[in-house]
XYZ file of C-alpha atoms in Angstrom:
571
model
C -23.126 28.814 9.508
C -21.869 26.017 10.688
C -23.594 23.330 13.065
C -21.136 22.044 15.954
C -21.189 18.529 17.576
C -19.423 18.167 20.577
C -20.218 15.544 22.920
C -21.588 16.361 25.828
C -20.120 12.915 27.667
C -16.693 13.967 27.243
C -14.430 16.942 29.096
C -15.396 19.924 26.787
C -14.500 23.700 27.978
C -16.183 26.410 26.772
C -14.989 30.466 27.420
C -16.640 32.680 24.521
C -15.895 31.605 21.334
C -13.166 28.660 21.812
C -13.783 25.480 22.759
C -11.025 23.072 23.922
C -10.842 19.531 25.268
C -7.345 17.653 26.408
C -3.868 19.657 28.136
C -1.019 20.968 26.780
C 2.153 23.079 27.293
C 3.178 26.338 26.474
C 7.132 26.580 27.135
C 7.050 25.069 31.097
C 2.971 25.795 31.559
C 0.651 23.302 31.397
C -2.583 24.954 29.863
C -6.108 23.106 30.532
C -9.610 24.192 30.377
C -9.929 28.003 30.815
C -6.199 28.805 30.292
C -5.715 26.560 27.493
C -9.051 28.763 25.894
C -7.380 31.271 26.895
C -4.220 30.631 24.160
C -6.929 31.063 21.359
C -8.623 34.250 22.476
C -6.708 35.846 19.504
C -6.764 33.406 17.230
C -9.128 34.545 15.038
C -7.435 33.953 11.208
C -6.331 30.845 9.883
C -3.020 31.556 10.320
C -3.115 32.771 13.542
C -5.263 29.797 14.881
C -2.109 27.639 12.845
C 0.354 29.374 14.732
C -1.384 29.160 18.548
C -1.579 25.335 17.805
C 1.923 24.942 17.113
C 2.943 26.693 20.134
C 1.524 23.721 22.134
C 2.734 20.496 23.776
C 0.140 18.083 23.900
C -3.336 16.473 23.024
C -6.038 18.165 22.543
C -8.556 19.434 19.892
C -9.833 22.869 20.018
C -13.057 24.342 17.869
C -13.158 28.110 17.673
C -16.950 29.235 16.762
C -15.840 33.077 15.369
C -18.165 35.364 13.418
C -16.105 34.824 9.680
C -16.113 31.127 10.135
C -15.200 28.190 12.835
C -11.875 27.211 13.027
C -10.748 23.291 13.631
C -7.559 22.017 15.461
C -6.057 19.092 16.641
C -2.437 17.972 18.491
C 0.278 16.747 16.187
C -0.884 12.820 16.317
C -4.800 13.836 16.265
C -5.412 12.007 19.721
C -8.636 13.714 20.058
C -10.340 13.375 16.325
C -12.595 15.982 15.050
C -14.465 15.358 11.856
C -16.255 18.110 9.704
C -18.190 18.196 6.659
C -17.916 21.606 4.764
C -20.687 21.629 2.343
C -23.410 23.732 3.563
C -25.091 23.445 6.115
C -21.591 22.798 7.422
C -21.057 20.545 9.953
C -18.432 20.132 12.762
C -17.500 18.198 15.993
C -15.605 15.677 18.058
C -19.321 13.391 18.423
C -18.975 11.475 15.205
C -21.732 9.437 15.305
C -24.264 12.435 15.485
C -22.288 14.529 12.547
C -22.214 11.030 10.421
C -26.414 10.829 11.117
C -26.767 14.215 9.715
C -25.481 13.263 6.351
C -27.313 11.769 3.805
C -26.552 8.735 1.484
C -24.391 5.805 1.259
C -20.544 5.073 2.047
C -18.269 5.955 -1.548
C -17.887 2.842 -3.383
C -14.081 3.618 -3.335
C -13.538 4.347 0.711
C -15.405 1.572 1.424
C -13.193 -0.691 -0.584
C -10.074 0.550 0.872
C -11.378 0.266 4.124
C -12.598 -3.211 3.576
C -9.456 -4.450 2.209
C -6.799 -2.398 5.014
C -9.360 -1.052 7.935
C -9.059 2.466 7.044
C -9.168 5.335 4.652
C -6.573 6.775 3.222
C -6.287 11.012 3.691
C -8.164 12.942 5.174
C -11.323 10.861 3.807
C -14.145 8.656 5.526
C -16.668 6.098 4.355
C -18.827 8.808 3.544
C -17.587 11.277 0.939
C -18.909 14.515 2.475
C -16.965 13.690 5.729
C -13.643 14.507 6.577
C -11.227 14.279 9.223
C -8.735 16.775 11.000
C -5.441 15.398 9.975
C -2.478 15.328 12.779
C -0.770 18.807 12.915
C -3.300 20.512 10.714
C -5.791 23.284 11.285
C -9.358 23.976 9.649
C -11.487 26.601 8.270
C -14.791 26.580 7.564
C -17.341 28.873 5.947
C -19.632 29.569 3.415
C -19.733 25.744 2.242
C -16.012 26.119 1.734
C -12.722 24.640 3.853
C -9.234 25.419 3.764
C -6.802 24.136 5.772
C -3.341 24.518 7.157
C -0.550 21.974 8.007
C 1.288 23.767 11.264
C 3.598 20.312 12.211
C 4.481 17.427 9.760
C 6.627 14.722 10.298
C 9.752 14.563 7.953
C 12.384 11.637 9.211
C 15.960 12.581 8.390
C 17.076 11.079 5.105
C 20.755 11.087 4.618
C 23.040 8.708 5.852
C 26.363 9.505 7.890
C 29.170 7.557 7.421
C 29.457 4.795 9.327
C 28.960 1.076 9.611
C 25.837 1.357 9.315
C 25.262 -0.282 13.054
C 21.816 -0.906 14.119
C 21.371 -2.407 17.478
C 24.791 -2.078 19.137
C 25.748 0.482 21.589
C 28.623 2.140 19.491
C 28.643 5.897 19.194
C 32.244 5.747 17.145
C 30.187 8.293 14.748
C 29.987 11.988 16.668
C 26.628 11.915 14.328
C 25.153 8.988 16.441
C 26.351 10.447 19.726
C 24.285 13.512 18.809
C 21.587 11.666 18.103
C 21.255 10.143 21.280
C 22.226 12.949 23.711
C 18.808 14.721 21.423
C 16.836 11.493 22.155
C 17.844 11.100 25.642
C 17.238 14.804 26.252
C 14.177 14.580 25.000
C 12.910 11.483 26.787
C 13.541 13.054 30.067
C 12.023 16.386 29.507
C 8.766 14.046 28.343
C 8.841 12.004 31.158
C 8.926 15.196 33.522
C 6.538 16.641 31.716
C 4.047 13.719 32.148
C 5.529 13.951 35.843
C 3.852 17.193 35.865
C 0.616 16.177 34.420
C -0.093 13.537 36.982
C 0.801 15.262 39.762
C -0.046 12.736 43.007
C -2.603 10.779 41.303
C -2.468 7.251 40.191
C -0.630 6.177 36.866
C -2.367 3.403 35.295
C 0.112 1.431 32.569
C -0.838 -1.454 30.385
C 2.406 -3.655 30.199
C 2.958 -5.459 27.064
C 6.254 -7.651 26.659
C 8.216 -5.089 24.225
C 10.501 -2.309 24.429
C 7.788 0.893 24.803
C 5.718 0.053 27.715
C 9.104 -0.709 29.605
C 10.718 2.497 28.699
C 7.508 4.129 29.967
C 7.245 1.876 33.303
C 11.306 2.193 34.171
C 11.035 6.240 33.787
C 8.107 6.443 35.856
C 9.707 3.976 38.554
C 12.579 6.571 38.772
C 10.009 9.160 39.128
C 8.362 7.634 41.966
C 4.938 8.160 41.306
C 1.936 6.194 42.377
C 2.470 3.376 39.864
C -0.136 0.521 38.570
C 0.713 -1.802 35.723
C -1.496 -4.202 34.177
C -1.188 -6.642 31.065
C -4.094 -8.974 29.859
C -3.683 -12.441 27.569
C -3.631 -15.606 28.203
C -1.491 -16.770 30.597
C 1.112 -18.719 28.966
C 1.768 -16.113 26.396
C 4.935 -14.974 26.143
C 3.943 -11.251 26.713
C 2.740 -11.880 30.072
C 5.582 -13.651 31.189
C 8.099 -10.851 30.250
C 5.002 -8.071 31.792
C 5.627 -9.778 34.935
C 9.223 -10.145 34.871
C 9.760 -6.425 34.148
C 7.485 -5.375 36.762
C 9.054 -7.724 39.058
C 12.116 -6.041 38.194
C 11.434 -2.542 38.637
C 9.316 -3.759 41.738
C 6.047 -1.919 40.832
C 2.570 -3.559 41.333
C 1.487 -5.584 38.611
C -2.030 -6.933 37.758
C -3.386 -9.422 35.334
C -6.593 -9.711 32.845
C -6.928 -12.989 31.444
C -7.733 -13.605 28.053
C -9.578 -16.036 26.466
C -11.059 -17.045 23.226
C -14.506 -18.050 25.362
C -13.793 -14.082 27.204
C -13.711 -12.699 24.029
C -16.792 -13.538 22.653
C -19.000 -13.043 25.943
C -17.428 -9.156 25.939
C -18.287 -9.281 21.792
C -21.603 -9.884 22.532
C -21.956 -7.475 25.619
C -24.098 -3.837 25.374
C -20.182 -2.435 26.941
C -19.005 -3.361 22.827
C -21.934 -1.569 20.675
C -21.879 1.290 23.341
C -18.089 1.893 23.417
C -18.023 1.613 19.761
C -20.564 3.779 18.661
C -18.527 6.815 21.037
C -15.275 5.613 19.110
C -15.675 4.627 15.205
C -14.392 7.418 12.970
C -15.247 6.002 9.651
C -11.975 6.433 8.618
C -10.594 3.263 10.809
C -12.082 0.027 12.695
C -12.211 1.392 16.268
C -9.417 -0.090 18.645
C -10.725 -1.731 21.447
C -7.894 -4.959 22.396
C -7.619 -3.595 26.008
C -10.813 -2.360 26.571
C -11.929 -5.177 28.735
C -8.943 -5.174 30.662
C -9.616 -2.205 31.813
C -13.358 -2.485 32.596
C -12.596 -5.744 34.642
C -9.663 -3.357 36.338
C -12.435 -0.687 37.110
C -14.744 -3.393 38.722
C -12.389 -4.785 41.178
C -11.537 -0.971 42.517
C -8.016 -1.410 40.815
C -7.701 1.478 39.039
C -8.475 5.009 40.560
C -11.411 7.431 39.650
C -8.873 9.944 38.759
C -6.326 7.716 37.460
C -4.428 8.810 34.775
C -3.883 6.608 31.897
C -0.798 5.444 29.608
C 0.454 2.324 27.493
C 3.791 2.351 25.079
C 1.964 4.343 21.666
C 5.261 6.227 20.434
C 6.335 7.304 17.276
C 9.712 4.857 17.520
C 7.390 2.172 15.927
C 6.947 3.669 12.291
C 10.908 2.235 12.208
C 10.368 -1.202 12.912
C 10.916 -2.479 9.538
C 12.507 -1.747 6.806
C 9.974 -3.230 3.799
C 12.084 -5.550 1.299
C 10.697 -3.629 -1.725
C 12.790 -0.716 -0.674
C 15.563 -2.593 0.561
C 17.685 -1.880 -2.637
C 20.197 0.105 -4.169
C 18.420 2.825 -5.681
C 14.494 2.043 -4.724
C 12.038 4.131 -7.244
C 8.530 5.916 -6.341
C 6.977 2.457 -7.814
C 8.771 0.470 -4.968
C 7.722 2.908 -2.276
C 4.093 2.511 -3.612
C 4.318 -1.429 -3.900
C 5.423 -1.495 -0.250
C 2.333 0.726 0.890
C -0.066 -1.326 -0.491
C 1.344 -4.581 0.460
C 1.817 -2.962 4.453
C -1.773 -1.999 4.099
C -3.305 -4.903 2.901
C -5.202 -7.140 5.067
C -6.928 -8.672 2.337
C -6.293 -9.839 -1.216
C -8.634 -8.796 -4.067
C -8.769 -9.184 -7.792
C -9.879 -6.117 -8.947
C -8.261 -4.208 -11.750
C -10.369 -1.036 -11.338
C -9.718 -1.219 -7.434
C -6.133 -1.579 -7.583
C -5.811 1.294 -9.748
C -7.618 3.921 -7.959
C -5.854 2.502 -4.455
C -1.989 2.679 -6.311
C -3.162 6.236 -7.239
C -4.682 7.524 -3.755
C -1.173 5.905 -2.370
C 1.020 8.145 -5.108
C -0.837 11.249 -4.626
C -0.240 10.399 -0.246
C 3.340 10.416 -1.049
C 4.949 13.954 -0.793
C 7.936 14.380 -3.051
C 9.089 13.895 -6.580
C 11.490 11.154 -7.053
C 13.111 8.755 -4.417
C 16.844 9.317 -4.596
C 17.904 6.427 -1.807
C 16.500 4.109 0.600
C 16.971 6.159 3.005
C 14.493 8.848 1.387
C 12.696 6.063 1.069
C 12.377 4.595 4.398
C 11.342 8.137 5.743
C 8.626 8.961 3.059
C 7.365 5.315 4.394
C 7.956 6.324 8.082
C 5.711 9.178 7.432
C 2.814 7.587 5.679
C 2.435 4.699 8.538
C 2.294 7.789 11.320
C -0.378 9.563 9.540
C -2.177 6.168 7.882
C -1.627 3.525 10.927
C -0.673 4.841 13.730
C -2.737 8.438 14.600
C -5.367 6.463 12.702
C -5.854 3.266 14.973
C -3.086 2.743 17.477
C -2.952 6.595 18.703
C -6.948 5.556 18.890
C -6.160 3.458 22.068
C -6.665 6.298 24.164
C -10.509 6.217 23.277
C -10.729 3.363 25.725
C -10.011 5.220 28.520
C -12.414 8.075 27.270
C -15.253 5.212 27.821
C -14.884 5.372 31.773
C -14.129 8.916 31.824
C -10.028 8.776 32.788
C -7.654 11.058 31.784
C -4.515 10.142 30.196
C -1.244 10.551 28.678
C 1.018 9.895 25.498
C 4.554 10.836 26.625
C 6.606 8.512 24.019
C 4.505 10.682 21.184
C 5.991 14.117 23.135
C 6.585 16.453 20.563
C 10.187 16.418 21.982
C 10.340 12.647 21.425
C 9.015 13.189 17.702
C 11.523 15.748 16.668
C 14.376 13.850 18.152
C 13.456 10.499 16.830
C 12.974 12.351 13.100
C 16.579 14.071 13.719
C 18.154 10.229 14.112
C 20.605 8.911 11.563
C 18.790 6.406 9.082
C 21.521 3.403 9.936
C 20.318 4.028 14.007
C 16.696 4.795 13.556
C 15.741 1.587 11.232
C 14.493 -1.340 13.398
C 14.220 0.867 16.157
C 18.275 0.356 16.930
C 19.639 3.577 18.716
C 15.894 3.281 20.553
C 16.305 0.008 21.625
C 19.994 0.553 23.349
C 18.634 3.918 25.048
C 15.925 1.603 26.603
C 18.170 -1.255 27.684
C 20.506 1.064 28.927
C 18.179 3.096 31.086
C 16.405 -0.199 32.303
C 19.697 -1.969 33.574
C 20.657 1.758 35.358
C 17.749 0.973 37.610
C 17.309 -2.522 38.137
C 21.054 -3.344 37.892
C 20.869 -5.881 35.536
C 23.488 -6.344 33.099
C 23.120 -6.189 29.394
C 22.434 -9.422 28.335
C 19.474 -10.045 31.132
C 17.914 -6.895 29.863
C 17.785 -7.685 26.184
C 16.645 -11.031 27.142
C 13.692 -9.087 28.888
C 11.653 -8.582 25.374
C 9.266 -10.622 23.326
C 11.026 -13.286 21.084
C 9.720 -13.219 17.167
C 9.762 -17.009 17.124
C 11.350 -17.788 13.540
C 8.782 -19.457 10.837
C 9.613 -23.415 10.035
C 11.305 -24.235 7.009
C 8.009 -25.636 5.725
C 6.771 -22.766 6.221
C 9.789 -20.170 4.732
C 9.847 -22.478 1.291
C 5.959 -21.927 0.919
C 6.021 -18.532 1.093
C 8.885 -18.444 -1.050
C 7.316 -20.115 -3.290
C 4.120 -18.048 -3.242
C 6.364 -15.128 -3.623
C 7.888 -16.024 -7.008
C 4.296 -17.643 -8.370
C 1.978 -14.938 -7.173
C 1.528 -12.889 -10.704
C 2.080 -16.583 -12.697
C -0.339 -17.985 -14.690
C -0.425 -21.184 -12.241
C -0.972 -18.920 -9.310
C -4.466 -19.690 -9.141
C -4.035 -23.579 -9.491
C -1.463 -23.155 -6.497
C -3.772 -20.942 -4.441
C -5.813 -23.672 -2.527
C -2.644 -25.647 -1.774
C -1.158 -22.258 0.062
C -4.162 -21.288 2.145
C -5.026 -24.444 3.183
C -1.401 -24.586 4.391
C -1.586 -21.148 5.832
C -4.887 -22.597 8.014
C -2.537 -25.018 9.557
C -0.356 -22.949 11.073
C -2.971 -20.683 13.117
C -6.292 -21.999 14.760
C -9.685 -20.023 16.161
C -8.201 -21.023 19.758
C -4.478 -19.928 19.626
C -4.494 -16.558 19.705
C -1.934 -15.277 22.369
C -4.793 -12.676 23.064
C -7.929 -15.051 21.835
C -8.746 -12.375 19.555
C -10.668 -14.540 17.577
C -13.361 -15.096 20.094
C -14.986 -11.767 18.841
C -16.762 -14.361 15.752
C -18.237 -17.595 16.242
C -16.006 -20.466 15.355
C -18.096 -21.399 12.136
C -18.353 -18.216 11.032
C -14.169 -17.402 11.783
C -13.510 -21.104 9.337
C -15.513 -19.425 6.597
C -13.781 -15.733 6.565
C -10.471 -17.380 8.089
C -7.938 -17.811 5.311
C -4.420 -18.072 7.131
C -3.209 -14.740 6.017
C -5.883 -12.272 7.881
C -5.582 -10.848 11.060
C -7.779 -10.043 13.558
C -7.894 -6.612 12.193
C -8.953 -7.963 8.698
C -11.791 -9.821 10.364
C -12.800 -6.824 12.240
C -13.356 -4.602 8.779
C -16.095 -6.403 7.560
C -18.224 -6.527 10.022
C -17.043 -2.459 10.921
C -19.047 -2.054 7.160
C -21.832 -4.142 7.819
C -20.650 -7.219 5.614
C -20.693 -9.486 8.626
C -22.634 -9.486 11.581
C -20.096 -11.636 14.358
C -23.184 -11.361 16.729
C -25.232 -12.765 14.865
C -22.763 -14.957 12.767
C -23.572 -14.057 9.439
C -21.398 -12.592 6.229
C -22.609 -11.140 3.098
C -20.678 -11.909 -0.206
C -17.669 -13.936 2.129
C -14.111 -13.896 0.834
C -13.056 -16.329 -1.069
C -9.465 -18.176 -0.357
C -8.680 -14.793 1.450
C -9.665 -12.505 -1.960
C -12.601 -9.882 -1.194
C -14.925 -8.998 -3.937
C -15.135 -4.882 -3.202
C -17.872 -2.243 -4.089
C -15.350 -0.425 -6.100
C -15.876 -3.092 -9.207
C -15.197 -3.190 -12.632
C -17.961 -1.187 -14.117
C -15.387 1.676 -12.642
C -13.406 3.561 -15.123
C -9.712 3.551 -14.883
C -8.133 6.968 -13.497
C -6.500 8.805 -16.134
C -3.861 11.242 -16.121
């Protein structure tokens, strides 16, 4: 038997057996509460259940309590996480906390570690060893004290590469391959958009506006669609986010609000009850819970701004596994080993010096990877692709949705559409790296409705202001010195460089407000990000309330609880 825990403060439906939260669509209906229970009714094998959830368009989870066993489910990017824990007395549920409180002993000297050093756990793992998580597109059986599950949806970006000259950003569809590619994406992107459309009905859409490419793609198609339109971005006010937030809505002549930031804002939120409360209903133990708009969005609710039944969005898509290309890939004929050095160097917020620890982290990334050999960079570049959507992004920034969850609002992913994914994964390697064939559908379809020509609209993004030579030949030189034997004699001069060039008060978000400023100059290397900070207090080895840190890193290295009285793994 099998003990469920569903919270009882979010929008559970119950009818017999099944259990569902969220929407989706079936073909052209949009199923929710009853009739979305109603899609299970039958599902009553693994299989079955498998095949029911691949039928659907949407987020949601969906536990089914049946007499041989309870079966699991979640949406193809897990927006909704369920966690289970098979050995008997099994347990189940979207309410993490209480299932985690139910188990007994400490976190696994390994998950810990990996979480420590990236913010997460790799798989389908947690901090505790007995708990695991519903991966995106997969569905769950439980009984007897056993599991088995079934992948119904995967992601799998296209890997060969079209002739061509290999254009990324222009507009140039000389290739019939690349015109296909975006009559599927544009296709798709409309039938997401009307499906959201469809979702929201009259009500309010609330949008948070950043300066990039995927909020404005959202905001522009819902300006065409006319509907009852809020955006909002929060920062400081000179960043450069903000200004472009403003211009776009300006623009596309939608109302715009904004949250200011601050370092001093930050920390007076840290230490509010809102912070322990909203993150006790969002940690997963298997990443540091995302919470950058959350204020926003409370201040929003307190001045009336945003409806009661508002419905919720912000730019998540799965366009950004593409952004980058990572240089240890980047080659002629790139090998598993590259693939695997890139992983652990996009994962790691933190440095460490632990034999034993690298090992078993270069092995959980090998065994992540599906796949024998690498036979290009494009095959490359997709395996990659793949392992940021199910490590990164369904892990922490598909996560953003738990904020809205905290004051009860409904919301919506359209850019993660199952349309959207499937199109995206059938674009041409040359057009889908660094977002290119992305990036001109969005200018294009912004210009069609303000009117603005192509350079304004390309101006109307974030600039990546360019590191100083200063700074280029020092991390050029760390790069060739880092596995010297001078490396450590050189590793003092480079961090204490690396503080220079960031401070606890120049955040463009004052991030860093979350820790005390003593406390931020002792973990504060010049290589971490906020997100780095943020792990070691999610684990207990730094209290930013209180302004304390056990065992601190040292020059930006971690010691970790996986340590060298581990043995190597064989095999």
């Amino acid at each position: 038997m099998t003990e469920l825990h569903l919270s009882s403060e979010r929008r559970w439906t119950g009818v017999g057996p099944v259990a569902v939260r969220g929407q989706a669509f079936r073909g052209d209906d949009l199923l929710a509460g009853e009739s979305l229970c109603e899609h299970f009714a039958d599902a009553t094998t693994l299989d079955a259940f498998a095949e029911a959830l691949d039928a659907l368009n949407g987020f949601f989870a969906v536990v089914v309590d049946g007499t041989d066993g309870v079966l699991l489910g979640v949406d193809h990017v897990r927006s909704i996480p369920l966690v289970y824990a098979p050995a008997a007395p099994s347990l189940a549920g979207d309410d993490v906390t209480a299932v985690a409180e139910r188990l007994d002993g400490a976190y696994d000297p390994l998950a810990e570690s990996e979480f420590l050093v990236s913010g997460g756990v790799l798989d389908d793992r947690t901090l505790f060893s007995d708990l695991r998580t519903v991966r995106p597109g997969e569905a769950v059986r439980l009984a007897d004290g056993e599991s088995e599950t079934v992948r119904y949806t995967d992601f799998r970006p296209r890997v060969d590469e079209p002739p061509g000259d290999g254009d990324t950003a222009g507009d140039g569809d000389a290739d019939p391959d690349d015109a296909d590619a975006r009559e599927r994406l544009e296709t798709a992107i409309d039938a997401a958009f009307d499906r959201f459309a469809e979702v929201v009905g009259d009500r309010q859409v609330a949008v948070a506006l950043s300066g990039g490419y995927d909020s404005r793609l959202l905001v522009t198609e819902l300006a065409r669609r006319d509907v009852d339109l809020l955006t909002y971005s929060f920062g400081r006010p000179d960043a450069e986010d903000v200004r472009v937030a403003r211009d776009v809505a300006a623009a596309l002549a939608v109302p715009w609000e904004f949250v200011e930031y601050s370092t001093e804002r930050w920390g007076a939120w840290y230490r509010s009850p809102e912070r322990p409360s909203y993150v006790e209903r969002a940690f997963t133990y298997d990443s540091i819970p995302n919470y950058g708009s959350l204020p926003a969005v409370s201040r929003l609710r307190g001045r009336d701004v945003i409806d009661e039944n508002a419905v919720c969005s912000s730019g998540q898509t799965v366009v950004g596994v593409s952004e980058n290309v990572p240089g240890e890939i980047e080659t002629a004929a790139p090998t598993r080993a590259d693939l695997v050095d890139a992983i652990v160097r996009y994962l790691a917020r933190w440095q460490w010096e632990n034999p034993a620890f690298d090992a078993a982290l270069r092995s959980q990334v090998e065994a992540s990877i599906p796949g024998g050999e690498v036979e290009s960079l494009p095959d490359a570049f997709a395996r990659f692709e793949r392992w940021k959507r199910l490590e990164r992004h369904t892990k922490y920034f598909v996560a953003d949705v738990r904020q809205y969850d905290f004051h009860g609002l409904e919301w919506w992913l359209p850019l993660w559409d199952r349309a959207v994914v499937d199109a995206w994964a059938a674009v041409p390697f040359p057009r889908r790296r660094e977002k290119g064939l992305y990036r001109s559908v969005v200018d294009r379809r912004f210009a069609a409705v303000t009117g603005f020509s192509r350079d304004e609209t390309t101006g109307m993004t974030v600039r990546t202001s360019a590191p100083s030579f200063a700074g280029r030949l020092v991390d050029g030189a760390a790069e060739r010195v880092v596995d010297s034997p001078i490396a450590p004699l050189l590793r003092g001069l480079y961090w204490r460089f690396q503080r220079r060039r960031s401070d606890y008060g120049d955040h463009p978000l004052g991030w860093y407000g979350i820790l005390p400023p003593d406390l931020f100059a002792r973990l504060y290397s010049g290589r971490e990000d906020v997100h780095a900070l943020q792990a070691l207090e999610a684990v207990g080895r730094a209290s930013f309330v209180d302004g304390t840190v056990t065992d601190p890193p040292r020059d930006g290295v971690l010691s970790l609880p996986y340590g060298s009285e581990q043995r190597l793994p064989t095999g």
